[in-house]
Protein backbone atom coordinates (compact mmCIF):
# COMPACT_ATOMS: atom_id res chain seq x y z
CA UNK A 1 0.00 0.00 0.00
CA UNK A 2 1.42 3.35 -0.91
CA UNK A 3 0.57 7.02 -0.91
CA UNK A 4 0.44 8.09 -4.55
CA UNK A 5 0.04 11.81 -3.93
CA UNK A 6 -0.27 14.42 -1.20
CA UNK A 7 -1.53 17.93 -1.87
CA UNK A 8 -2.54 20.89 0.29
CA UNK A 9 -4.82 23.93 0.21
CA UNK A 10 -4.75 26.99 2.46
CA UNK A 11 -6.80 30.19 2.87
CA UNK A 12 -5.33 33.69 3.12
CA UNK A 13 -1.90 34.14 4.72
CA UNK A 14 -1.36 36.21 7.85
CA UNK A 15 2.13 37.22 9.04
CA UNK A 16 2.80 36.01 12.56
CA UNK A 17 3.95 39.49 13.52
CA UNK A 18 0.55 40.94 12.55
CA UNK A 19 -1.29 38.37 14.66
CA UNK A 20 1.12 39.02 17.53
CA UNK A 21 0.41 42.72 17.58
CA UNK A 22 -3.34 42.16 17.24
CA UNK A 23 -3.43 39.75 20.19
CA UNK A 24 -1.11 41.86 22.36
CA UNK A 25 -3.45 44.84 21.93
CA UNK A 26 -6.52 43.09 23.32
CA UNK A 27 -8.22 44.68 26.34
CA UNK A 28 -8.22 42.80 29.60
CA UNK A 29 -4.73 41.41 29.24
CA UNK A 30 -2.44 42.03 32.17
CA UNK A 31 0.95 43.67 31.50
CA UNK A 32 2.56 40.28 32.12
CA UNK A 33 0.25 38.60 29.60
CA UNK A 34 1.02 41.25 26.98
CA UNK A 35 4.73 40.62 27.38
CA UNK A 36 4.12 36.89 27.23
CA UNK A 37 2.13 37.22 24.00
CA UNK A 38 5.02 39.03 22.32
CA UNK A 39 7.62 36.62 23.69
CA UNK A 40 5.69 33.47 22.76
CA UNK A 41 4.79 34.63 19.25
CA UNK A 42 8.35 35.79 18.53
CA UNK A 43 9.83 32.50 19.76
CA UNK A 44 7.31 30.29 17.93
CA UNK A 45 9.43 29.58 14.85
CA UNK A 46 6.43 30.68 12.74
CA UNK A 47 6.61 33.43 10.13
CA UNK A 48 3.23 32.93 8.42
CA UNK A 49 -0.05 31.27 9.29
CA UNK A 50 -3.27 31.04 7.28
CA UNK A 51 -6.81 31.86 8.34
CA UNK A 52 -10.34 31.78 6.94
CA UNK A 53 -11.16 34.82 9.09
CA UNK A 54 -11.13 37.58 6.49
CA UNK A 55 -12.44 39.85 9.27
CA UNK A 56 -8.94 40.02 10.74
CA UNK A 57 -7.89 42.14 7.74
CA UNK A 58 -11.08 43.68 6.42
CA UNK A 59 -14.39 44.73 7.96
CA UNK A 60 -17.22 42.23 7.54
CA UNK A 61 -20.03 43.45 5.28
CA UNK A 62 -22.75 42.25 7.63
CA UNK A 63 -21.12 43.56 10.79
CA UNK A 64 -18.38 42.12 12.98
CA UNK A 65 -18.64 38.54 14.24
CA UNK A 66 -15.09 37.46 15.06
CA UNK A 67 -13.21 40.78 15.03
CA UNK A 68 -14.38 44.39 15.38
CA UNK A 69 -12.23 46.73 13.30
CA UNK A 70 -13.70 49.76 15.00
CA UNK A 71 -12.51 48.78 18.47
CA UNK A 72 -9.72 46.39 17.46
CA UNK A 73 -11.24 43.73 19.72
CA UNK A 74 -11.35 39.99 19.14
CA UNK A 75 -14.99 39.04 19.77
CA UNK A 76 -16.49 36.02 21.51
CA UNK A 77 -19.13 34.46 19.25
CA UNK A 78 -21.00 31.40 20.47
CA UNK A 79 -19.98 27.85 19.64
CA UNK A 80 -22.99 27.64 17.31
CA UNK A 81 -21.85 30.72 15.39
CA UNK A 82 -18.30 29.39 15.11
CA UNK A 83 -19.50 25.98 13.94
CA UNK A 84 -21.80 27.58 11.34
CA UNK A 85 -18.73 29.39 9.99
CA UNK A 86 -16.88 26.06 9.90
CA UNK A 87 -19.70 24.41 7.93
CA UNK A 88 -19.59 27.25 5.42
CA UNK A 89 -15.86 27.90 5.13
CA UNK A 90 -14.40 24.40 5.29
CA UNK A 91 -16.17 23.17 2.16
CA UNK A 92 -13.91 24.85 -0.38
CA UNK A 93 -10.78 23.55 1.35
CA UNK A 94 -12.07 19.97 1.52
CA UNK A 95 -12.91 20.00 -2.17
CA UNK A 96 -9.79 21.84 -3.36
CA UNK A 97 -7.34 19.64 -1.46
CA UNK A 98 -9.13 16.49 -2.60
CA UNK A 99 -9.24 17.64 -6.22
CA UNK A 100 -5.52 18.47 -6.22
CA UNK A 101 -4.49 15.15 -4.68
CA UNK A 102 -6.62 13.18 -7.12
CA UNK A 103 -5.21 15.11 -10.08
CA UNK A 104 -1.55 14.51 -9.19
CA UNK A 105 -2.17 10.84 -8.35
CA UNK A 106 -2.80 10.04 -12.00
CA UNK A 107 -6.15 8.50 -11.08
CA UNK A 108 -9.65 9.61 -12.04
CA UNK A 109 -12.69 10.40 -9.95
CA UNK A 110 -14.33 7.12 -11.03
CA UNK A 111 -11.35 5.19 -9.63
CA UNK A 112 -12.04 6.28 -6.04
CA UNK A 113 -13.71 3.57 -3.97
CA UNK A 114 -13.43 5.06 -0.45
CA UNK A 115 -13.26 8.50 1.17
CA UNK A 116 -11.93 9.20 4.67
CA UNK A 117 -12.27 12.74 6.03
CA UNK A 118 -10.63 14.12 9.17
CA UNK A 119 -11.38 17.21 11.26
CA UNK A 120 -11.55 18.28 14.90
CA UNK A 121 -12.56 21.94 14.50
CA UNK A 122 -16.21 21.61 13.47
CA UNK A 123 -19.10 19.38 12.46
CA UNK A 124 -21.88 19.27 9.89
CA UNK A 125 -24.07 16.62 8.27
CA UNK A 126 -24.35 15.52 5.57
CA UNK A 127 -20.64 15.80 6.23
CA UNK A 128 -17.44 16.48 4.32
CA UNK A 129 -17.27 12.85 3.17
CA UNK A 130 -20.64 13.32 1.43
CA UNK A 131 -19.50 16.70 0.10
CA UNK A 132 -16.45 15.18 -1.60
CA UNK A 133 -18.48 12.50 -3.34
CA UNK A 134 -20.86 15.11 -4.74
CA UNK A 135 -18.42 17.89 -5.61
CA UNK A 136 -15.65 15.71 -7.06
CA UNK A 137 -18.03 13.52 -9.05
CA UNK A 138 -17.02 10.34 -7.23
CA UNK A 139 -19.13 7.20 -7.74
CA UNK A 140 -22.30 7.30 -5.61
CA UNK A 141 -21.26 3.87 -4.27
CA UNK A 142 -18.11 5.37 -2.69
CA UNK A 143 -17.83 4.18 0.90
CA UNK A 144 -17.28 6.95 3.41
CA UNK A 145 -15.78 7.41 6.87
CA UNK A 146 -15.30 10.53 8.97
CA UNK A 147 -12.64 10.70 11.72
CA UNK A 148 -13.68 13.46 14.12
CA UNK A 149 -12.29 15.24 17.14
CA UNK A 150 -9.04 13.27 17.47
CA UNK A 151 -6.78 16.31 17.35
CA UNK A 152 -3.35 16.61 15.81
CA UNK A 153 -2.83 12.88 15.27
CA UNK A 154 -6.09 12.42 13.32
CA UNK A 155 -4.38 11.73 9.98
CA UNK A 156 -2.93 8.49 11.35
CA UNK A 157 -6.26 6.73 12.09
CA UNK A 158 -7.32 7.84 8.60
CA UNK A 159 -4.20 6.35 7.00
CA UNK A 160 -4.65 3.18 9.08
CA UNK A 161 -8.22 2.85 7.79
CA UNK A 162 -7.01 3.43 4.23
CA UNK A 163 -4.26 0.83 4.60
CA UNK A 164 -6.63 -1.77 6.05
CA UNK A 165 -9.09 -1.11 3.23
CA UNK A 166 -6.41 -1.64 0.59
CA UNK A 167 -5.23 -4.83 2.30
CA UNK A 168 -8.78 -6.20 2.22
CA UNK A 169 -9.56 -4.88 -1.27
CA UNK A 170 -6.40 -4.76 -3.44
CA UNK A 171 -8.07 -2.65 -6.15
CA UNK A 172 -9.30 0.02 -3.69
CA UNK A 173 -8.42 3.70 -4.04
CA UNK A 174 -8.84 5.72 -0.85
CA UNK A 175 -8.98 9.51 -0.80
CA UNK A 176 -8.00 10.92 2.63
CA UNK A 177 -8.72 14.61 3.30
CA UNK A 178 -7.91 16.52 6.51
CA UNK A 179 -9.25 20.05 7.05
CA UNK A 180 -8.84 22.17 10.18
CA UNK A 181 -10.06 25.71 10.82
CA UNK A 182 -8.36 26.30 14.16
CA UNK A 183 -8.57 30.10 14.04
CA UNK A 184 -12.37 29.94 14.32
CA UNK A 185 -11.73 29.10 17.98
CA UNK A 186 -9.37 31.98 18.71
CA UNK A 187 -9.46 32.99 22.37
CA UNK A 188 -8.05 35.90 24.33
CA UNK A 189 -6.98 35.16 27.92
CA UNK A 190 -4.22 35.83 30.43
CA UNK A 191 -3.68 32.10 30.85
CA UNK A 192 -0.24 31.07 29.47
CA UNK A 193 -1.55 27.83 27.94
CA UNK A 194 -4.21 29.76 25.99
CA UNK A 195 -1.59 32.23 24.79
CA UNK A 196 0.63 29.38 23.57
CA UNK A 197 -2.30 27.72 21.78
CA UNK A 198 -3.31 30.95 20.05
CA UNK A 199 0.26 31.47 18.88
CA UNK A 200 0.60 28.23 16.88
CA UNK A 201 -2.71 26.95 15.50
CA UNK A 202 -3.76 27.79 11.94
CA UNK A 203 -6.10 26.81 9.10
CA UNK A 204 -5.52 24.57 6.12
CA UNK A 205 -6.16 21.27 4.34
CA UNK A 206 -4.16 18.29 3.12
CA UNK A 207 -5.24 15.28 1.08
CA UNK A 208 -3.62 11.97 0.15
CA UNK A 209 -4.47 9.16 -2.23
CA UNK A 210 -3.72 5.68 -0.88
CA UNK A 211 -3.88 2.54 -3.04
CA UNK A 212 -2.20 -0.78 -3.81
CA UNK A 213 -2.57 -0.16 -7.54
CA UNK A 214 0.82 0.22 -9.27
CA UNK A 215 1.94 3.79 -9.80
CA UNK A 216 3.21 5.03 -13.18
CA UNK A 217 6.89 4.21 -13.74
CA UNK A 218 9.22 6.77 -12.16
CA UNK A 219 6.58 8.44 -10.00
CA UNK A 220 7.57 8.97 -6.34
CA UNK A 221 5.52 7.13 -3.75
CA UNK A 222 5.48 6.62 0.01
CA UNK A 223 4.92 2.94 0.76
CA UNK A 224 3.24 2.40 4.13
CA UNK A 225 5.25 -0.27 5.94
CA UNK A 226 3.70 -0.07 9.42
CA UNK A 227 1.64 2.19 11.69
CA UNK A 228 1.72 2.14 15.48
CA UNK A 229 0.04 3.96 18.37
CA UNK A 230 1.17 4.43 21.98
CA UNK A 231 -0.53 6.10 24.94
CA UNK A 232 1.84 8.00 27.21
CA UNK A 233 1.71 7.31 30.94
CA UNK A 234 1.39 11.04 31.55
CA UNK A 235 -0.08 14.12 29.89
CA UNK A 236 -3.81 13.35 29.85
CA UNK A 237 -4.55 16.77 31.35
CA UNK A 238 -1.81 18.59 29.45
CA UNK A 239 -3.17 18.17 25.92
CA UNK A 240 -6.94 18.21 25.53
CA UNK A 241 -9.68 19.56 23.24
CA UNK A 242 -13.09 20.33 24.71
CA UNK A 243 -16.28 22.06 23.57
CA UNK A 244 -17.18 25.24 25.45
CA UNK A 245 -19.95 27.81 25.12
CA UNK A 246 -17.66 30.17 23.17
CA UNK A 247 -15.94 27.71 20.84
CA UNK A 248 -13.64 24.76 21.30
CA UNK A 249 -11.07 25.09 24.08
CA UNK A 250 -7.57 23.78 23.43
CA UNK A 251 -5.36 22.84 26.35
CA UNK A 252 -1.70 22.79 25.34
CA UNK A 253 0.34 22.85 28.50
CA UNK A 254 3.94 24.07 28.61
CA UNK A 255 4.78 20.61 30.01
CA UNK A 256 3.89 18.84 26.74
CA UNK A 257 7.32 19.23 25.09
CA UNK A 258 9.01 17.77 28.18
CA UNK A 259 6.60 14.83 28.29
CA UNK A 260 7.23 14.13 24.61
CA UNK A 261 10.99 14.38 25.12
CA UNK A 262 10.83 11.83 27.94
CA UNK A 263 8.54 9.39 26.12
CA UNK A 264 9.48 9.63 22.43
CA UNK A 265 12.08 6.86 22.40
CA UNK A 266 9.74 4.39 24.10
CA UNK A 267 6.90 5.42 21.80
CA UNK A 268 9.03 4.57 18.78
CA UNK A 269 10.06 1.11 20.02
CA UNK A 270 7.00 -0.72 18.59
CA UNK A 271 7.71 0.88 15.21
CA UNK A 272 11.49 0.68 14.97
CA UNK A 273 12.47 -2.19 17.22
CA UNK A 274 16.28 -2.36 17.19
CA UNK A 275 16.71 0.17 14.37
CA UNK A 276 18.68 3.30 15.21
CA UNK A 277 16.49 6.40 14.94
CA UNK A 278 19.45 8.46 13.72
CA UNK A 279 19.79 6.09 10.75
CA UNK A 280 16.33 6.97 9.39
CA UNK A 281 16.86 9.31 6.45
CA UNK A 282 13.66 11.36 6.66
CA UNK A 283 11.52 12.47 9.59
CA UNK A 284 8.01 13.90 9.39
CA UNK A 285 7.57 15.09 12.97
CA UNK A 286 4.33 16.91 13.66
CA UNK A 287 5.43 20.51 14.36
CA UNK A 288 3.13 21.09 17.29
CA UNK A 289 5.44 23.92 18.25
CA UNK A 290 9.09 24.90 18.11
CA UNK A 291 9.82 23.50 21.57
CA UNK A 292 8.37 20.11 20.62
CA UNK A 293 10.66 19.89 17.59
CA UNK A 294 13.66 21.00 19.63
CA UNK A 295 13.08 18.33 22.27
CA UNK A 296 12.37 15.53 19.77
CA UNK A 297 15.55 16.43 17.90
CA UNK A 298 17.57 16.38 21.12
CA UNK A 299 16.05 13.14 22.45
CA UNK A 300 16.60 11.22 19.20
CA UNK A 301 19.92 12.78 18.19
CA UNK A 302 18.60 13.97 14.82
CA UNK A 303 20.49 16.48 12.71
CA UNK A 304 19.10 19.71 11.29
CA UNK A 305 18.53 18.22 7.83
CA UNK A 306 16.30 15.49 9.25
CA UNK A 307 14.05 18.05 10.95
CA UNK A 308 14.17 20.60 8.10
CA UNK A 309 10.81 19.60 6.53
CA UNK A 310 9.02 19.86 9.88
CA UNK A 311 10.61 23.20 10.74
CA UNK A 312 9.82 24.51 7.26
CA UNK A 313 6.13 23.63 7.60
CA UNK A 314 6.02 25.21 11.06
CA UNK A 315 7.62 28.38 9.67
CA UNK A 316 5.30 28.69 6.67
CA UNK A 317 2.00 27.30 8.00
CA UNK A 318 2.08 26.91 11.78
CA UNK A 319 0.26 23.99 13.39
CA UNK A 320 -2.69 22.93 11.20
CA UNK A 321 -3.67 20.15 13.63
CA UNK A 322 -4.47 16.86 11.86
CA UNK A 323 -3.40 18.08 8.42
CA UNK A 324 0.10 19.11 9.48
CA UNK A 325 1.90 15.78 9.26
CA UNK A 326 0.64 15.43 5.67
CA UNK A 327 2.11 18.88 4.91
CA UNK A 328 5.47 17.53 6.10
CA UNK A 329 5.14 14.24 4.22
CA UNK A 330 4.35 16.20 1.07
CA UNK A 331 7.67 18.02 1.38
CA UNK A 332 9.44 14.67 1.67
CA UNK A 333 7.48 13.06 -1.19
CA UNK A 334 8.39 15.97 -3.47
CA UNK A 335 12.07 15.90 -2.49
CA UNK A 336 12.70 13.56 -5.45
CA UNK A 337 15.50 11.75 -3.65
CA UNK A 338 17.01 9.01 -5.80
CA UNK A 339 16.71 5.47 -4.46
CA UNK A 340 14.64 4.08 -1.60
CA UNK A 341 14.83 5.87 1.77
CA UNK A 342 13.17 5.29 5.12
CA UNK A 343 10.70 7.83 6.51
CA UNK A 344 9.32 8.00 10.04
CA UNK A 345 6.18 10.06 10.63
CA UNK A 346 5.17 11.08 14.16
CA UNK A 347 2.22 13.05 15.53
CA UNK A 348 1.04 13.87 19.04
CA UNK A 349 -2.44 14.53 20.35
CA UNK A 350 -4.87 14.38 23.24
CA UNK A 351 -4.26 11.58 25.64
CA UNK A 352 -1.27 12.10 25.36
CA UNK A 353 -1.28 9.92 22.24
CA UNK A 354 1.78 9.30 20.08
CA UNK A 355 1.05 7.98 16.57
CA UNK A 356 3.93 6.76 14.40
CA UNK A 357 4.40 5.42 10.91
CA UNK A 358 7.27 3.83 8.99
CA UNK A 359 7.22 4.50 5.26
CA UNK A 360 9.57 4.01 2.33
CA UNK A 361 10.18 6.83 -0.12
CA UNK A 362 10.84 5.46 -3.58
CA UNK A 363 9.86 5.51 -7.21
CA UNK A 364 7.49 3.13 -8.93
XYZ file of C-alpha atoms in Angstrom:
364
model
C 0.000 0.000 0.000
C 1.417 3.353 -0.913
C 0.574 7.019 -0.914
C 0.440 8.087 -4.552
C 0.040 11.811 -3.933
C -0.269 14.419 -1.202
C -1.531 17.928 -1.868
C -2.542 20.888 0.286
C -4.819 23.930 0.211
C -4.752 26.992 2.456
C -6.800 30.189 2.874
C -5.327 33.692 3.122
C -1.897 34.136 4.721
C -1.363 36.206 7.852
C 2.129 37.217 9.039
C 2.800 36.008 12.558
C 3.945 39.490 13.521
C 0.549 40.945 12.553
C -1.290 38.374 14.661
C 1.120 39.016 17.531
C 0.413 42.725 17.579
C -3.335 42.162 17.243
C -3.427 39.751 20.188
C -1.113 41.863 22.363
C -3.446 44.844 21.926
C -6.525 43.085 23.320
C -8.221 44.683 26.339
C -8.225 42.797 29.598
C -4.733 41.410 29.235
C -2.438 42.025 32.170
C 0.951 43.673 31.504
C 2.560 40.282 32.121
C 0.251 38.597 29.603
C 1.021 41.251 26.978
C 4.726 40.615 27.383
C 4.121 36.890 27.230
C 2.132 37.223 23.996
C 5.022 39.028 22.322
C 7.617 36.616 23.691
C 5.691 33.469 22.756
C 4.789 34.634 19.247
C 8.354 35.794 18.528
C 9.832 32.503 19.757
C 7.309 30.289 17.929
C 9.427 29.581 14.848
C 6.432 30.684 12.745
C 6.605 33.425 10.135
C 3.229 32.926 8.422
C -0.051 31.270 9.286
C -3.268 31.042 7.282
C -6.814 31.860 8.335
C -10.343 31.778 6.941
C -11.162 34.820 9.087
C -11.133 37.583 6.492
C -12.441 39.854 9.272
C -8.936 40.016 10.736
C -7.887 42.144 7.745
C -11.082 43.676 6.415
C -14.391 44.731 7.959
C -17.221 42.231 7.539
C -20.029 43.452 5.281
C -22.752 42.249 7.628
C -21.122 43.560 10.790
C -18.381 42.117 12.979
C -18.636 38.538 14.238
C -15.089 37.464 15.061
C -13.210 40.778 15.031
C -14.380 44.391 15.379
C -12.225 46.731 13.303
C -13.702 49.764 15.005
C -12.506 48.782 18.472
C -9.723 46.392 17.456
C -11.241 43.734 19.719
C -11.347 39.985 19.143
C -14.989 39.044 19.774
C -16.493 36.016 21.509
C -19.132 34.457 19.249
C -21.000 31.395 20.473
C -19.978 27.852 19.637
C -22.987 27.643 17.308
C -21.847 30.718 15.393
C -18.302 29.389 15.107
C -19.501 25.983 13.936
C -21.800 27.576 11.345
C -18.735 29.391 9.989
C -16.882 26.063 9.899
C -19.696 24.410 7.931
C -19.588 27.254 5.420
C -15.861 27.902 5.132
C -14.402 24.398 5.286
C -16.165 23.165 2.156
C -13.909 24.851 -0.382
C -10.783 23.553 1.354
C -12.070 19.969 1.519
C -12.912 20.001 -2.174
C -9.787 21.842 -3.364
C -7.339 19.641 -1.463
C -9.132 16.489 -2.598
C -9.235 17.637 -6.217
C -5.524 18.467 -6.222
C -4.488 15.152 -4.677
C -6.618 13.184 -7.115
C -5.207 15.109 -10.077
C -1.553 14.513 -9.185
C -2.166 10.839 -8.353
C -2.804 10.042 -11.998
C -6.153 8.496 -11.082
C -9.646 9.609 -12.040
C -12.694 10.400 -9.946
C -14.330 7.124 -11.034
C -11.350 5.193 -9.627
C -12.037 6.279 -6.038
C -13.714 3.571 -3.968
C -13.430 5.056 -0.450
C -13.260 8.496 1.168
C -11.926 9.200 4.671
C -12.267 12.739 6.028
C -10.630 14.124 9.169
C -11.379 17.210 11.259
C -11.551 18.278 14.898
C -12.562 21.938 14.503
C -16.212 21.613 13.472
C -19.095 19.375 12.461
C -21.885 19.268 9.895
C -24.073 16.621 8.273
C -24.353 15.517 5.574
C -20.640 15.798 6.230
C -17.443 16.484 4.324
C -17.265 12.850 3.173
C -20.640 13.323 1.426
C -19.500 16.704 0.100
C -16.448 15.185 -1.598
C -18.480 12.504 -3.336
C -20.861 15.108 -4.737
C -18.419 17.892 -5.606
C -15.648 15.708 -7.065
C -18.032 13.524 -9.047
C -17.021 10.336 -7.232
C -19.125 7.203 -7.744
C -22.297 7.299 -5.607
C -21.262 3.875 -4.269
C -18.113 5.372 -2.690
C -17.830 4.176 0.898
C -17.285 6.945 3.410
C -15.780 7.406 6.871
C -15.296 10.530 8.975
C -12.638 10.703 11.724
C -13.683 13.459 14.117
C -12.289 15.243 17.140
C -9.042 13.269 17.469
C -6.779 16.310 17.347
C -3.348 16.613 15.812
C -2.829 12.876 15.266
C -6.093 12.415 13.322
C -4.377 11.735 9.980
C -2.934 8.490 11.353
C -6.259 6.731 12.087
C -7.320 7.844 8.603
C -4.197 6.349 7.002
C -4.654 3.184 9.079
C -8.219 2.849 7.790
C -7.011 3.429 4.231
C -4.259 0.834 4.599
C -6.635 -1.771 6.049
C -9.088 -1.106 3.233
C -6.410 -1.644 0.593
C -5.234 -4.832 2.303
C -8.776 -6.197 2.221
C -9.558 -4.877 -1.265
C -6.399 -4.755 -3.437
C -8.066 -2.648 -6.147
C -9.304 0.015 -3.693
C -8.423 3.699 -4.043
C -8.837 5.717 -0.852
C -8.976 9.508 -0.797
C -8.002 10.919 2.626
C -8.721 14.609 3.300
C -7.912 16.521 6.508
C -9.249 20.050 7.045
C -8.837 22.170 10.177
C -10.064 25.713 10.820
C -8.358 26.304 14.157
C -8.571 30.100 14.041
C -12.369 29.937 14.319
C -11.725 29.101 17.979
C -9.370 31.977 18.709
C -9.459 32.986 22.371
C -8.052 35.899 24.335
C -6.978 35.160 27.919
C -4.221 35.830 30.428
C -3.684 32.096 30.848
C -0.242 31.072 29.471
C -1.554 27.830 27.943
C -4.213 29.764 25.994
C -1.588 32.232 24.788
C 0.627 29.375 23.575
C -2.303 27.719 21.778
C -3.315 30.947 20.045
C 0.264 31.472 18.876
C 0.599 28.228 16.882
C -2.709 26.947 15.495
C -3.759 27.786 11.945
C -6.103 26.808 9.100
C -5.518 24.567 6.116
C -6.161 21.273 4.341
C -4.164 18.288 3.123
C -5.236 15.280 1.079
C -3.624 11.972 0.150
C -4.470 9.165 -2.231
C -3.721 5.678 -0.876
C -3.879 2.541 -3.036
C -2.205 -0.778 -3.808
C -2.572 -0.162 -7.542
C 0.817 0.217 -9.268
C 1.942 3.795 -9.804
C 3.212 5.029 -13.181
C 6.890 4.213 -13.738
C 9.220 6.774 -12.156
C 6.576 8.441 -10.005
C 7.571 8.972 -6.343
C 5.525 7.134 -3.747
C 5.477 6.621 0.006
C 4.925 2.943 0.756
C 3.244 2.404 4.129
C 5.249 -0.267 5.940
C 3.704 -0.073 9.418
C 1.645 2.192 11.686
C 1.718 2.136 15.484
C 0.038 3.955 18.369
C 1.169 4.431 21.975
C -0.527 6.103 24.935
C 1.842 7.996 27.211
C 1.709 7.306 30.937
C 1.389 11.040 31.546
C -0.085 14.120 29.891
C -3.809 13.348 29.852
C -4.547 16.765 31.352
C -1.807 18.587 29.454
C -3.165 18.173 25.922
C -6.935 18.212 25.528
C -9.676 19.558 23.242
C -13.088 20.330 24.713
C -16.283 22.062 23.566
C -17.181 25.237 25.455
C -19.949 27.813 25.116
C -17.659 30.168 23.168
C -15.943 27.711 20.841
C -13.640 24.758 21.299
C -11.074 25.087 24.082
C -7.574 23.785 23.433
C -5.361 22.836 26.354
C -1.702 22.790 25.336
C 0.343 22.849 28.503
C 3.940 24.070 28.614
C 4.775 20.607 30.011
C 3.886 18.837 26.742
C 7.320 19.231 25.090
C 9.010 17.772 28.179
C 6.599 14.834 28.285
C 7.233 14.133 24.607
C 10.993 14.376 25.117
C 10.832 11.825 27.938
C 8.544 9.386 26.116
C 9.477 9.631 22.430
C 12.080 6.858 22.403
C 9.739 4.394 24.103
C 6.896 5.422 21.800
C 9.031 4.569 18.777
C 10.055 1.105 20.017
C 7.002 -0.716 18.592
C 7.705 0.877 15.206
C 11.493 0.681 14.969
C 12.471 -2.189 17.219
C 16.277 -2.360 17.192
C 16.707 0.168 14.368
C 18.675 3.303 15.211
C 16.491 6.403 14.944
C 19.454 8.460 13.724
C 19.792 6.091 10.749
C 16.332 6.972 9.389
C 16.862 9.306 6.450
C 13.662 11.362 6.656
C 11.515 12.466 9.593
C 8.009 13.904 9.387
C 7.574 15.087 12.971
C 4.330 16.915 13.657
C 5.426 20.512 14.360
C 3.127 21.095 17.285
C 5.442 23.915 18.254
C 9.088 24.902 18.106
C 9.820 23.500 21.572
C 8.373 20.109 20.616
C 10.662 19.887 17.586
C 13.665 20.999 19.633
C 13.077 18.329 22.266
C 12.371 15.529 19.768
C 15.553 16.427 17.904
C 17.568 16.377 21.120
C 16.049 13.138 22.449
C 16.597 11.221 19.196
C 19.919 12.776 18.187
C 18.603 13.972 14.824
C 20.490 16.480 12.707
C 19.099 19.714 11.291
C 18.533 18.221 7.829
C 16.299 15.486 9.249
C 14.046 18.050 10.945
C 14.171 20.597 8.100
C 10.814 19.597 6.527
C 9.018 19.860 9.882
C 10.611 23.204 10.739
C 9.822 24.513 7.260
C 6.133 23.625 7.600
C 6.024 25.211 11.062
C 7.620 28.383 9.672
C 5.304 28.689 6.670
C 2.003 27.305 7.996
C 2.078 26.909 11.782
C 0.257 23.986 13.391
C -2.685 22.930 11.203
C -3.673 20.154 13.630
C -4.473 16.856 11.856
C -3.403 18.082 8.422
C 0.095 19.112 9.483
C 1.897 15.775 9.259
C 0.639 15.434 5.673
C 2.114 18.876 4.909
C 5.475 17.533 6.100
C 5.140 14.238 4.224
C 4.349 16.195 1.066
C 7.668 18.021 1.378
C 9.438 14.671 1.668
C 7.477 13.064 -1.194
C 8.395 15.972 -3.466
C 12.071 15.904 -2.486
C 12.703 13.562 -5.446
C 15.504 11.749 -3.655
C 17.006 9.014 -5.804
C 16.707 5.471 -4.461
C 14.637 4.076 -1.599
C 14.833 5.868 1.770
C 13.170 5.291 5.122
C 10.703 7.827 6.506
C 9.317 7.997 10.040
C 6.180 10.063 10.632
C 5.168 11.079 14.161
C 2.215 13.050 15.533
C 1.037 13.868 19.045
C -2.441 14.531 20.352
C -4.870 14.381 23.241
C -4.262 11.584 25.638
C -1.274 12.104 25.364
C -1.277 9.922 22.243
C 1.777 9.304 20.076
C 1.050 7.978 16.573
C 3.934 6.764 14.404
C 4.397 5.421 10.908
C 7.267 3.835 8.991
C 7.222 4.499 5.257
C 9.574 4.008 2.335
C 10.183 6.826 -0.120
C 10.837 5.464 -3.576
C 9.856 5.513 -7.210
C 7.488 3.128 -8.929
